[in-house]
Tab-separated table of C-alpha atoms in Angstrom:
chain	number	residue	atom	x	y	z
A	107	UNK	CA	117.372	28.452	97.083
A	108	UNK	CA	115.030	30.539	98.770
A	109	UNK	CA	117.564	33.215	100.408
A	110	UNK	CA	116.733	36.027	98.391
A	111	UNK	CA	112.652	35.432	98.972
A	112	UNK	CA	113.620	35.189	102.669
A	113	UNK	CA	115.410	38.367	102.586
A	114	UNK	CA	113.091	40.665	100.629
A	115	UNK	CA	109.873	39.547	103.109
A	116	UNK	CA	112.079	39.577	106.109
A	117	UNK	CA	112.052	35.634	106.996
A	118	UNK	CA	115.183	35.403	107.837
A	119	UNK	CA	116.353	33.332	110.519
A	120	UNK	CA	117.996	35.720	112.428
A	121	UNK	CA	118.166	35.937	115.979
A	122	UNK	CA	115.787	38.814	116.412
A	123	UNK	CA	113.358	37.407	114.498
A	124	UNK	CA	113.777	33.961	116.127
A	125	UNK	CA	113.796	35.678	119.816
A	126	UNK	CA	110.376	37.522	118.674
A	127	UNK	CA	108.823	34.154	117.544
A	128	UNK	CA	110.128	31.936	120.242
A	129	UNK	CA	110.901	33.879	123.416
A	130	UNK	CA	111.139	30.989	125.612
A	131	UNK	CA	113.721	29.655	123.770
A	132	UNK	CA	115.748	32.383	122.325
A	133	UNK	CA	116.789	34.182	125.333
A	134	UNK	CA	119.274	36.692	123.366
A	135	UNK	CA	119.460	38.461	119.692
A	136	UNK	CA	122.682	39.065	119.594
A	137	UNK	CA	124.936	37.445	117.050
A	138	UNK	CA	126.190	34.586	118.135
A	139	UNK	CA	129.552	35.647	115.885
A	140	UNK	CA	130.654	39.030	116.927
A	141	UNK	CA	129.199	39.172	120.240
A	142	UNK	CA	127.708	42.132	119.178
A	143	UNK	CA	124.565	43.699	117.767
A	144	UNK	CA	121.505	42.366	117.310
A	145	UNK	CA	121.439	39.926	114.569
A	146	UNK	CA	119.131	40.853	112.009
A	147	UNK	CA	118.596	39.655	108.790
A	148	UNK	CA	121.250	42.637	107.373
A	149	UNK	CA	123.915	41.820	110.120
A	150	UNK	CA	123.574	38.123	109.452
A	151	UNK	CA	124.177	38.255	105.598
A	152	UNK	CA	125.913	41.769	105.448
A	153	UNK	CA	126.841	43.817	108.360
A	154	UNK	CA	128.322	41.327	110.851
A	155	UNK	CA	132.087	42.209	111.017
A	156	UNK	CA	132.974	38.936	109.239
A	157	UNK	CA	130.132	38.962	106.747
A	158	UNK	CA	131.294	42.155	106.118
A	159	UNK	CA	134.781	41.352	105.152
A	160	UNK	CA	133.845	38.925	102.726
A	161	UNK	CA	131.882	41.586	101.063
A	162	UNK	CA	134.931	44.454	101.184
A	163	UNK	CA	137.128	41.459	99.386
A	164	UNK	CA	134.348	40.324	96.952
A	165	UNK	CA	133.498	43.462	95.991
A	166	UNK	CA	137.072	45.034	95.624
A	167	UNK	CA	138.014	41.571	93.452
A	168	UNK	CA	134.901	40.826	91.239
A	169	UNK	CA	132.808	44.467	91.764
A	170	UNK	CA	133.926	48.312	91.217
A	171	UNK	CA	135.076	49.409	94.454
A	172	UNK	CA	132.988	52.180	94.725
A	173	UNK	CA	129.883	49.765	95.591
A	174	UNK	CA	128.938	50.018	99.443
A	175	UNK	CA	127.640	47.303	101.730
A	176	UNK	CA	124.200	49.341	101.966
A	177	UNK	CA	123.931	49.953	98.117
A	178	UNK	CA	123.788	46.477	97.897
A	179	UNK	CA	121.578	45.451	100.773
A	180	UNK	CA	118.988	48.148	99.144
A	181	UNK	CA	119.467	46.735	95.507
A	182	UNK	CA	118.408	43.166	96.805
A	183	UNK	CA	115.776	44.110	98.863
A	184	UNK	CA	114.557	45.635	95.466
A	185	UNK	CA	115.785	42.480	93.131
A	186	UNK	CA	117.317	44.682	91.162
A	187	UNK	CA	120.959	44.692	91.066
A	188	UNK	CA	121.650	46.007	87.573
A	189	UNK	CA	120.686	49.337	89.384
A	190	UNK	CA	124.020	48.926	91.004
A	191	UNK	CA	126.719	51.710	89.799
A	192	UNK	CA	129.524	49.042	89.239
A	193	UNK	CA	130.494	46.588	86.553
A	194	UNK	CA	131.487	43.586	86.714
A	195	UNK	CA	135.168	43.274	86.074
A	196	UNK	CA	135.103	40.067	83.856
A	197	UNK	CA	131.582	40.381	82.160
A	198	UNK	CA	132.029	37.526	79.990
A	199	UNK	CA	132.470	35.182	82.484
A	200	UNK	CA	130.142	36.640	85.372
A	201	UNK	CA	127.670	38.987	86.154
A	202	UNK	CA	127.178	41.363	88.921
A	203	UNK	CA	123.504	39.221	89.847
A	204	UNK	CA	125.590	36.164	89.995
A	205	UNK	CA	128.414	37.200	92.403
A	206	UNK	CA	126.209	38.974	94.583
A	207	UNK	CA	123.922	35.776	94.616
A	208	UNK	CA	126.648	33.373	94.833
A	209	UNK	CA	128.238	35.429	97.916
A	210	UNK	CA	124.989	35.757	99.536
A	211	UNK	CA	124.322	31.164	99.628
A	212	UNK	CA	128.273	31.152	100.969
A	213	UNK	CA	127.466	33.300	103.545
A	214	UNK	CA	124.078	31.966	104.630
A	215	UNK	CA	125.712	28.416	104.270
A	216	UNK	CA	128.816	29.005	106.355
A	217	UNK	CA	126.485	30.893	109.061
A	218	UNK	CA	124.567	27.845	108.918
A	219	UNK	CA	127.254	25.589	109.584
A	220	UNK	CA	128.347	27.687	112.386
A	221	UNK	CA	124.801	27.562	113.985
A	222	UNK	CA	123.980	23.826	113.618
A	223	UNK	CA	127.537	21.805	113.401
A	224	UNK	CA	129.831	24.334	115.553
A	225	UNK	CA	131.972	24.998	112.733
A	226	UNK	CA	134.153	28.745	113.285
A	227	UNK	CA	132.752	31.165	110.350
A	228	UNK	CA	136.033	32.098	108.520
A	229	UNK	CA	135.844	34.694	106.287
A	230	UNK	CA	138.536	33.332	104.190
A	231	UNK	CA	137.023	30.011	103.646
A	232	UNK	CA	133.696	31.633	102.347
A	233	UNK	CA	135.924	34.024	99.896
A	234	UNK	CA	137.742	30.926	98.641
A	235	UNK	CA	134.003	28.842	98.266
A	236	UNK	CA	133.231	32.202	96.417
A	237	UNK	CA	136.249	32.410	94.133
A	238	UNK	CA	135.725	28.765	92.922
């Protein structure tokens, strides 16, 4: 419900800001799915390597496949995605607001279920959540 809010005022959950807040406790920032970089609040909705594949597939299926990851990330930091040079491809049925947002809970909610119940994030699962 409150992703987006979280996003735009950096409230996130992410690592980083969890290992700034609790040091004691969070010992690490990196992302606990690639191994990788820091987990921020862009690399845990949009720039980890698997987040990031969802978006390549959602945007190249619902989206005009000129739209880049960072595009994006600036247009919802901004709340306003109309600003985004794409169309949707099936207007009458969605709108580019309501796949980004509806890609966005999938993510957060699979990364959530990968933090708290130990379930793998697969990329495929959360397009197929998407697509349905």
């Amino acid at each position: 419900r409150n992703i987006i809010y979280r996003f735009i005022n950096n409230k996130i959950p992410s690592r980083s800001l969890l290992q700034y807040i609790f040091s004691k406790n969070v010992t690490f920032a990196n992302c606990q799915i690639c191994s990788g970089d820091t987990e921020t609040a862009d690399h845990l909705l949009f720039t980890c390597p698997a987040k990031l594949f969802v978006w390549n597939e959602i945007i190249f299926e619902f989206l005009w496949p000129t739209v880049f990851v960072p595009t994006l990330i600036q247009a919802t930091l901004r709340l306003n995605l109309q600003e985004l040079p794409v169309y949707c491809r099936i207007p009458e049925v969605l709108s580019t607001i309501t796949v980004v947002l509806i890609t966005i809970a999938e993510i957060w909610k699979a990364h959530f279920h990968f933090v708290f119940d130990n379930m793998p994030f697969d990329s495929t699962t959360v397009i197929t959540n998407i697509r349905h």
